[in-house]
PDB file of C-alpha atoms in Angstrom:
ATOM      1  CA  MET A   1      57.797 -10.154 -90.452  1.00  0.00           C
ATOM      2  CA  SER A   2      57.991 -13.573 -89.913  1.00  0.00           C
ATOM      3  CA  GLU A   3      59.347 -16.280 -92.459  1.00  0.00           C
ATOM      4  CA  GLY A   4      56.661 -17.790 -94.856  1.00  0.00           C
ATOM      5  CA  THR A   5      54.378 -14.470 -94.255  1.00  0.00           C
ATOM      6  CA  PRO A   6      52.936 -13.311 -97.467  1.00  0.00           C
ATOM      7  CA  ARG A   7      54.676 -10.372 -98.866  1.00  0.00           C
ATOM      8  CA  ALA A   8      52.746  -8.325-101.103  1.00  0.00           C
ATOM      9  CA  ALA A   9      55.940  -7.923-102.968  1.00  0.00           C
ATOM     10  CA  ASP A  10      56.426 -11.474-103.749  1.00  0.00           C
ATOM     11  CA  MET A  11      52.502 -11.838-105.272  1.00  0.00           C
ATOM     12  CA  PRO A  12      52.064 -12.544-108.714  1.00  0.00           C
ATOM     13  CA  PRO A  13      50.403  -9.552-110.978  1.00  0.00           C
ATOM     14  CA  PRO A  14      46.824 -10.135-112.002  1.00  0.00           C
ATOM     15  CA  ARG A  15      46.370 -12.194-114.954  1.00  0.00           C
ATOM     16  CA  ASP A  16      46.384 -11.367-118.239  1.00  0.00           C
ATOM     17  CA  ALA A  17      42.854 -10.750-120.025  1.00  0.00           C
ATOM     18  CA  SER A  18      41.550  -8.934-123.175  1.00  0.00           C
ATOM     19  CA  GLY A  19      38.880  -6.731-121.632  1.00  0.00           C
ATOM     20  CA  LEU A  20      38.743  -2.897-122.438  1.00  0.00           C
ATOM     21  CA  SER A  21      40.107  -1.932-119.263  1.00  0.00           C
ATOM     22  CA  GLN A  22      42.347  -4.780-118.588  1.00  0.00           C
ATOM     23  CA  GLY A  23      45.853  -2.767-119.636  1.00  0.00           C
ATOM     24  CA  ALA A  24      45.055   0.275-117.546  1.00  0.00           C
ATOM     25  CA  MET A  25      44.034  -1.919-114.703  1.00  0.00           C
ATOM     26  CA  ARG A  26      47.278  -4.023-115.012  1.00  0.00           C
ATOM     27  CA  VAL A  27      49.458  -0.842-114.728  1.00  0.00           C
ATOM     28  CA  ILE A  28      47.055   1.279-111.919  1.00  0.00           C
ATOM     29  CA  PHE A  29      46.424  -1.086-109.700  1.00  0.00           C
ATOM     30  CA  THR A  30      48.861  -4.253-109.456  1.00  0.00           C
ATOM     31  CA  GLY A  31      50.227  -2.967-106.596  1.00  0.00           C
ATOM     32  CA  THR A  32      47.018  -2.847-105.018  1.00  0.00           C
ATOM     33  CA  TYR A  33      45.851  -6.340-105.988  1.00  0.00           C
ATOM     34  CA  ARG A  34      49.475  -7.976-104.783  1.00  0.00           C
ATOM     35  CA  TRP A  35      48.694  -6.169-101.357  1.00  0.00           C
ATOM     36  CA  LEU A  36      44.794  -7.943-101.606  1.00  0.00           C
ATOM     37  CA  LEU A  37      46.035 -11.158-102.522  1.00  0.00           C
ATOM     38  CA  ALA A  38      48.493 -10.964 -99.968  1.00  0.00           C
ATOM     39  CA  THR A  39      46.205  -9.996 -96.988  1.00  0.00           C
ATOM     40  CA  ALA A  40      43.677 -12.580 -97.716  1.00  0.00           C
ATOM     41  CA  LEU A  41      46.430 -15.659 -97.744  1.00  0.00           C
ATOM     42  CA  ARG A  42      47.727 -13.701 -94.489  1.00  0.00           C
ATOM     43  CA  LEU A  43      44.155 -13.961 -93.048  1.00  0.00           C
ATOM     44  CA  LYS A  44      43.994 -17.658 -94.397  1.00  0.00           C
ATOM     45  CA  LEU A  45      40.846 -16.652 -96.259  1.00  0.00           C
ATOM     46  CA  SER A  46      39.804 -19.945 -98.690  1.00  0.00           C
ATOM     47  CA  PRO A  47      38.580 -19.473-102.095  1.00  0.00           C
ATOM     48  CA  PHE A  48      35.276 -20.766-100.955  1.00  0.00           C
ATOM     49  CA  GLN A  49      35.266 -18.569 -98.193  1.00  0.00           C
ATOM     50  CA  LEU A  50      35.614 -15.356-100.239  1.00  0.00           C
ATOM     51  CA  THR A  51      33.547 -16.789-102.761  1.00  0.00           C
ATOM     52  CA  LEU A  52      30.787 -16.632-100.118  1.00  0.00           C
ATOM     53  CA  LEU A  53      32.044 -13.094 -99.163  1.00  0.00           C
ATOM     54  CA  SER A  54      31.441 -11.854-102.552  1.00  0.00           C
ATOM     55  CA  LEU A  55      27.854 -13.025-102.427  1.00  0.00           C
ATOM     56  CA  ILE A  56      26.741 -11.740 -99.651  1.00  0.00           C
ATOM     57  CA  THR A  57      28.183  -8.148-100.333  1.00  0.00           C
ATOM     58  CA  ASN A  58      26.047  -8.336-103.662  1.00  0.00           C
ATOM     59  CA  VAL A  59      22.919  -9.418-101.591  1.00  0.00           C
ATOM     60  CA  ILE A  60      23.587  -6.397 -99.231  1.00  0.00           C
ATOM     61  CA  VAL A  61      23.841  -4.250-102.787  1.00  0.00           C
ATOM     62  CA  GLY A  62      20.836  -5.946-103.827  1.00  0.00           C
ATOM     63  CA  VAL A  63      18.695  -4.729-100.850  1.00  0.00           C
ATOM     64  CA  LEU A  64      20.438  -1.359-100.536  1.00  0.00           C
ATOM     65  CA  LEU A  65      19.114  -0.751-104.409  1.00  0.00           C
ATOM     66  CA  LEU A  66      15.599  -1.769-104.181  1.00  0.00           C
ATOM     67  CA  ARG A  67      15.667   0.259-101.052  1.00  0.00           C
ATOM     68  CA  GLY A  68      16.686   3.696-103.578  1.00  0.00           C
ATOM     69  CA  MET A  69      20.149   3.715-101.590  1.00  0.00           C
ATOM     70  CA  PHE A  70      22.110   3.978-105.094  1.00  0.00           C
ATOM     71  CA  LEU A  71      25.714   5.760-103.295  1.00  0.00           C
ATOM     72  CA  ALA A  72      25.813   3.233-100.826  1.00  0.00           C
ATOM     73  CA  ALA A  73      24.926   0.076-103.121  1.00  0.00           C
ATOM     74  CA  GLY A  74      27.858   1.694-105.366  1.00  0.00           C
ATOM     75  CA  LEU A  75      30.341   1.845-102.237  1.00  0.00           C
ATOM     76  CA  VAL A  76      29.520  -2.094-100.930  1.00  0.00           C
ATOM     77  CA  LEU A  77      29.762  -3.211-104.810  1.00  0.00           C
ATOM     78  CA  ILE A  78      33.742  -2.634-104.743  1.00  0.00           C
ATOM     79  CA  PRO A  79      34.081  -5.016-101.649  1.00  0.00           C
ATOM     80  CA  ALA A  80      31.913  -7.524-103.526  1.00  0.00           C
ATOM     81  CA  GLY A  81      34.595  -7.032-106.895  1.00  0.00           C
ATOM     82  CA  VAL A  82      37.257  -7.327-104.743  1.00  0.00           C
ATOM     83  CA  PHE A  83      36.487 -11.023-102.948  1.00  0.00           C
ATOM     84  CA  ASP A  84      35.273 -12.052-106.383  1.00  0.00           C
ATOM     85  CA  VAL A  85      38.905 -11.108-107.775  1.00  0.00           C
ATOM     86  CA  LEU A  86      40.712 -12.622-105.205  1.00  0.00           C
ATOM     87  CA  ASP A  87      38.983 -16.243-105.010  1.00  0.00           C
ATOM     88  CA  GLY A  88      40.095 -17.522-107.371  1.00  0.00           C
ATOM     89  CA  ALA A  89      43.648 -15.532-107.303  1.00  0.00           C
ATOM     90  CA  VAL A  90      43.958 -17.576-103.439  1.00  0.00           C
ATOM     91  CA  ALA A  91      42.668 -20.915-105.422  1.00  0.00           C
ATOM     92  CA  ARG A  92      45.575 -20.443-107.853  1.00  0.00           C
ATOM     93  CA  HIS A  93      48.245 -19.271-105.216  1.00  0.00           C
ATOM     94  CA  ARG A  94      47.643 -22.633-103.284  1.00  0.00           C
ATOM     95  CA  GLY A  95      47.621 -24.909-105.951  1.00  0.00           C
ATOM     96  CA  THR A  96      43.696 -25.569-105.311  1.00  0.00           C
ATOM     97  CA  ALA A  97      42.185 -24.759-107.945  1.00  0.00           C
ATOM     98  CA  SER A  98      39.785 -27.215-109.676  1.00  0.00           C
ATOM     99  CA  ARG A  99      37.180 -27.259-111.959  1.00  0.00           C
ATOM    100  CA  GLY A 100      34.464 -27.712-109.411  1.00  0.00           C
ATOM    101  CA  GLY A 101      35.799 -24.768-107.635  1.00  0.00           C
ATOM    102  CA  ALA A 102      35.685 -22.970-110.881  1.00  0.00           C
ATOM    103  CA  PHE A 103      32.389 -24.374-111.500  1.00  0.00           C
ATOM    104  CA  LEU A 104      30.719 -22.613-108.430  1.00  0.00           C
ATOM    105  CA  ASP A 105      32.284 -19.688-108.830  1.00  0.00           C
ATOM    106  CA  SER A 106      31.025 -19.047-111.898  1.00  0.00           C
ATOM    107  CA  PHE A 107      27.353 -20.025-111.009  1.00  0.00           C
ATOM    108  CA  LEU A 108      27.560 -17.504-108.061  1.00  0.00           C
ATOM    109  CA  ASP A 109      29.193 -15.118-110.385  1.00  0.00           C
ATOM    110  CA  ARG A 110      25.950 -15.343-112.550  1.00  0.00           C
ATOM    111  CA  ILE A 111      23.350 -15.196-108.967  1.00  0.00           C
ATOM    112  CA  SER A 112      25.445 -11.928-108.184  1.00  0.00           C
ATOM    113  CA  ASP A 113      24.908 -10.935-111.648  1.00  0.00           C
ATOM    114  CA  LEU A 114      20.667 -11.212-111.228  1.00  0.00           C
ATOM    115  CA  ILE A 115      20.701  -9.935-107.782  1.00  0.00           C
ATOM    116  CA  VAL A 116      22.699  -6.535-108.577  1.00  0.00           C
ATOM    117  CA  PHE A 117      20.878  -6.025-112.465  1.00  0.00           C
ATOM    118  CA  GLY A 118      17.721  -7.019-111.082  1.00  0.00           C
ATOM    119  CA  ALA A 119      17.530  -5.077-108.536  1.00  0.00           C
ATOM    120  CA  ILE A 120      18.980  -2.054-110.259  1.00  0.00           C
ATOM    121  CA  THR A 121      15.926  -2.934-112.699  1.00  0.00           C
ATOM    122  CA  LEU A 122      13.333  -3.153-110.087  1.00  0.00           C
ATOM    123  CA  ALA A 123      14.127   0.087-108.376  1.00  0.00           C
ATOM    124  CA  LEU A 124      14.760   2.019-111.469  1.00  0.00           C
ATOM    125  CA  ALA A 125      11.341   0.663-112.791  1.00  0.00           C
ATOM    126  CA  GLY A 126       9.608   1.613-109.788  1.00  0.00           C
ATOM    127  CA  GLN A 127      11.164   5.173-109.507  1.00  0.00           C
ATOM    128  CA  GLY A 128       9.365   5.617-113.075  1.00  0.00           C
ATOM    129  CA  ARG A 129      12.754   5.789-115.055  1.00  0.00           C
ATOM    130  CA  ASP A 130      11.872   3.629-117.804  1.00  0.00           C
ATOM    131  CA  LEU A 131      14.804   3.732-120.292  1.00  0.00           C
ATOM    132  CA  GLU A 132      16.846   3.055-117.401  1.00  0.00           C
ATOM    133  CA  ALA A 133      15.004   0.076-116.370  1.00  0.00           C
ATOM    134  CA  GLY A 134      15.064  -1.094-119.774  1.00  0.00           C
ATOM    135  CA  LEU A 135      18.595  -0.508-120.442  1.00  0.00           C
ATOM    136  CA  ALA A 136      19.312  -2.421-117.195  1.00  0.00           C
ATOM    137  CA  LEU A 137      16.943  -5.389-118.257  1.00  0.00           C
ATOM    138  CA  VAL A 138      19.395  -5.554-121.402  1.00  0.00           C
ATOM    139  CA  ALA A 139      22.468  -5.734-120.077  1.00  0.00           C
ATOM    140  CA  LEU A 140      21.196  -8.640-117.585  1.00  0.00           C
ATOM    141  CA  VAL A 141      20.299 -10.817-120.192  1.00  0.00           C
ATOM    142  CA  VAL A 142      23.436  -9.762-122.708  1.00  0.00           C
ATOM    143  CA  SER A 143      25.760 -10.650-119.706  1.00  0.00           C
ATOM    144  CA  LEU A 144      24.134 -14.169-119.116  1.00  0.00           C
ATOM    145  CA  GLY A 145      24.464 -14.391-122.408  1.00  0.00           C
ATOM    146  CA  VAL A 146      28.095 -13.939-122.688  1.00  0.00           C
ATOM    147  CA  SER A 147      28.888 -15.906-120.055  1.00  0.00           C
ATOM    148  CA  HIS A 148      26.104 -18.722-121.831  1.00  0.00           C
ATOM    149  CA  VAL A 149      27.958 -18.679-124.730  1.00  0.00           C
ATOM    150  CA  ARG A 150      31.246 -19.255-122.999  1.00  0.00           C
ATOM    151  CA  ALA A 151      30.073 -22.075-121.439  1.00  0.00           C
ATOM    152  CA  GLU A 152      28.396 -23.892-124.641  1.00  0.00           C
ATOM    153  CA  GLY A 153      31.585 -23.173-126.529  1.00  0.00           C
ATOM    154  CA  GLU A 154      34.064 -24.595-124.087  1.00  0.00           C
ATOM    155  CA  ALA A 155      32.204 -27.589-123.374  1.00  0.00           C
ATOM    156  CA  ALA A 156      32.416 -27.903-127.649  1.00  0.00           C
ATOM    157  CA  GLY A 157      36.305 -27.445-126.980  1.00  0.00           C
ATOM    158  CA  VAL A 158      36.486 -24.038-128.153  1.00  0.00           C
ATOM    159  CA  PRO A 159      37.817 -21.727-125.370  1.00  0.00           C
ATOM    160  CA  LEU A 160      35.919 -18.414-125.744  1.00  0.00           C
ATOM    161  CA  THR A 161      37.795 -15.778-123.090  1.00  0.00           C
ATOM    162  CA  ALA A 162      38.415 -12.916-125.799  1.00  0.00           C
ATOM    163  CA  GLY A 163      35.601  -9.737-125.816  1.00  0.00           C
ATOM    164  CA  LEU A 164      35.460  -5.499-124.462  1.00  0.00           C
ATOM    165  CA  MET A 165      32.926  -5.964-121.849  1.00  0.00           C
ATOM    166  CA  GLN A 166      34.321  -9.083-119.258  1.00  0.00           C
ATOM    167  CA  ARG A 167      33.020  -9.002-116.037  1.00  0.00           C
ATOM    168  CA  MET A 168      35.821  -6.411-114.623  1.00  0.00           C
ATOM    169  CA  GLU A 169      34.516  -3.899-116.844  1.00  0.00           C
ATOM    170  CA  ARG A 170      30.641  -4.866-115.958  1.00  0.00           C
ATOM    171  CA  ALA A 171      31.732  -4.074-111.893  1.00  0.00           C
ATOM    172  CA  ILE A 172      33.380  -1.051-112.717  1.00  0.00           C
ATOM    173  CA  ALA A 173      30.975   0.222-114.939  1.00  0.00           C
ATOM    174  CA  ILE A 174      28.181  -0.381-112.531  1.00  0.00           C
ATOM    175  CA  VAL A 175      30.196   0.917-109.497  1.00  0.00           C
ATOM    176  CA  VAL A 176      31.142   4.190-111.478  1.00  0.00           C
ATOM    177  CA  GLY A 177      27.347   4.808-112.629  1.00  0.00           C
ATOM    178  CA  LEU A 178      26.056   4.229-109.263  1.00  0.00           C
ATOM    179  CA  LEU A 179      28.833   6.920-107.455  1.00  0.00           C
ATOM    180  CA  ILE A 180      28.771   9.459-109.968  1.00  0.00           C
ATOM    181  CA  PRO A 181      25.024  11.492-110.206  1.00  0.00           C
ATOM    182  CA  GLY A 182      23.630  11.026-113.653  1.00  0.00           C
ATOM    183  CA  GLY A 183      25.674   8.627-114.448  1.00  0.00           C
ATOM    184  CA  LEU A 184      24.130   5.548-113.944  1.00  0.00           C
ATOM    185  CA  VAL A 185      21.842   5.756-117.212  1.00  0.00           C
ATOM    186  CA  VAL A 186      25.169   5.574-119.431  1.00  0.00           C
ATOM    187  CA  ALA A 187      26.969   3.126-117.098  1.00  0.00           C
ATOM    188  CA  LEU A 188      24.090   0.967-118.281  1.00  0.00           C
ATOM    189  CA  ALA A 189      24.133   1.891-122.138  1.00  0.00           C
ATOM    190  CA  VAL A 190      27.913   1.014-122.410  1.00  0.00           C
ATOM    191  CA  LEU A 191      26.880  -2.186-120.292  1.00  0.00           C
ATOM    192  CA  ALA A 192      23.885  -3.111-123.079  1.00  0.00           C
ATOM    193  CA  GLY A 193      25.672  -1.636-126.405  1.00  0.00           C
ATOM    194  CA  LEU A 194      29.630  -3.290-125.574  1.00  0.00           C
ATOM    195  CA  GLY A 195      28.042  -6.131-123.796  1.00  0.00           C
ATOM    196  CA  ALA A 196      26.019  -7.103-127.106  1.00  0.00           C
ATOM    197  CA  VAL A 197      29.251  -6.813-129.309  1.00  0.00           C
ATOM    198  CA  THR A 198      31.097  -8.882-127.071  1.00  0.00           C
ATOM    199  CA  LEU A 199      27.943 -11.824-126.817  1.00  0.00           C
ATOM    200  CA  VAL A 200      28.118 -11.509-131.299  1.00  0.00           C
ATOM    201  CA  GLN A 201      31.889 -11.337-131.037  1.00  0.00           C
ATOM    202  CA  ARG A 202      31.781 -14.670-128.879  1.00  0.00           C
ATOM    203  CA  ALA A 203      29.007 -16.381-130.456  1.00  0.00           C
ATOM    204  CA  TRP A 204      30.914 -16.157-133.474  1.00  0.00           C
ATOM    205  CA  MET A 205      33.875 -16.886-132.327  1.00  0.00           C
ATOM    206  CA  ALA A 206      32.460 -20.251-131.163  1.00  0.00           C
ATOM    207  CA  VAL A 207      30.746 -20.847-134.716  1.00  0.00           C
ATOM    208  CA  ALA A 208      33.802 -20.386-136.420  1.00  0.00           C
ATOM    209  CA  GLY A 209      36.126 -22.590-133.706  1.00  0.00           C
ATOM    210  CA  ALA A 210      33.376 -25.684-133.587  1.00  0.00           C
ATOM    211  CA  GLY A 211      33.314 -25.480-137.131  1.00  0.00           C
ATOM    212  CA  GLU A 212      37.421 -26.307-137.224  1.00  0.00           C
TER     213      GLU A 212
END
């Protein structure tokens, strides 16, 4: 390996976060995260390219869901999540992180959420699975609500990163729900329930913080 070539051992671990699974994910997947980050750097992928790849793979997931190919959609959702994690990591590693890049990443993340949860809702409704379709719609509304409250809070000078159901947890729940037969209704119920708790938690923190 030539000098200057990114090595997994030299990569930083994932950033600390407050989500439900973050402690376990950090312990289990730190080595994989470092290898993926080193690979992205070695391939000279830019943060924007990774963000675009995440959006494209999420569009593919949406198409697969609308065709009823839930297992395939769950498998494709894995690299979509990887790209989503790596875009910010690459930007921070190269020192190119910016507010504009963070805004674009956040905006396209919301588009991806709309595509995936919207496609799940339509696919389930088309199959007559009304309960699951309703849960998917609630999960979508809650997900967008959590992101909106965070944006409004931070605009008011109140940082809001805490919460049980972060983006990582949502992605893991959907992947597991799509890959395990009969698991989607459980995953959607968890997303809707814990997502609502996160929404209330952040809204309370925003109001309390703005009043200080």
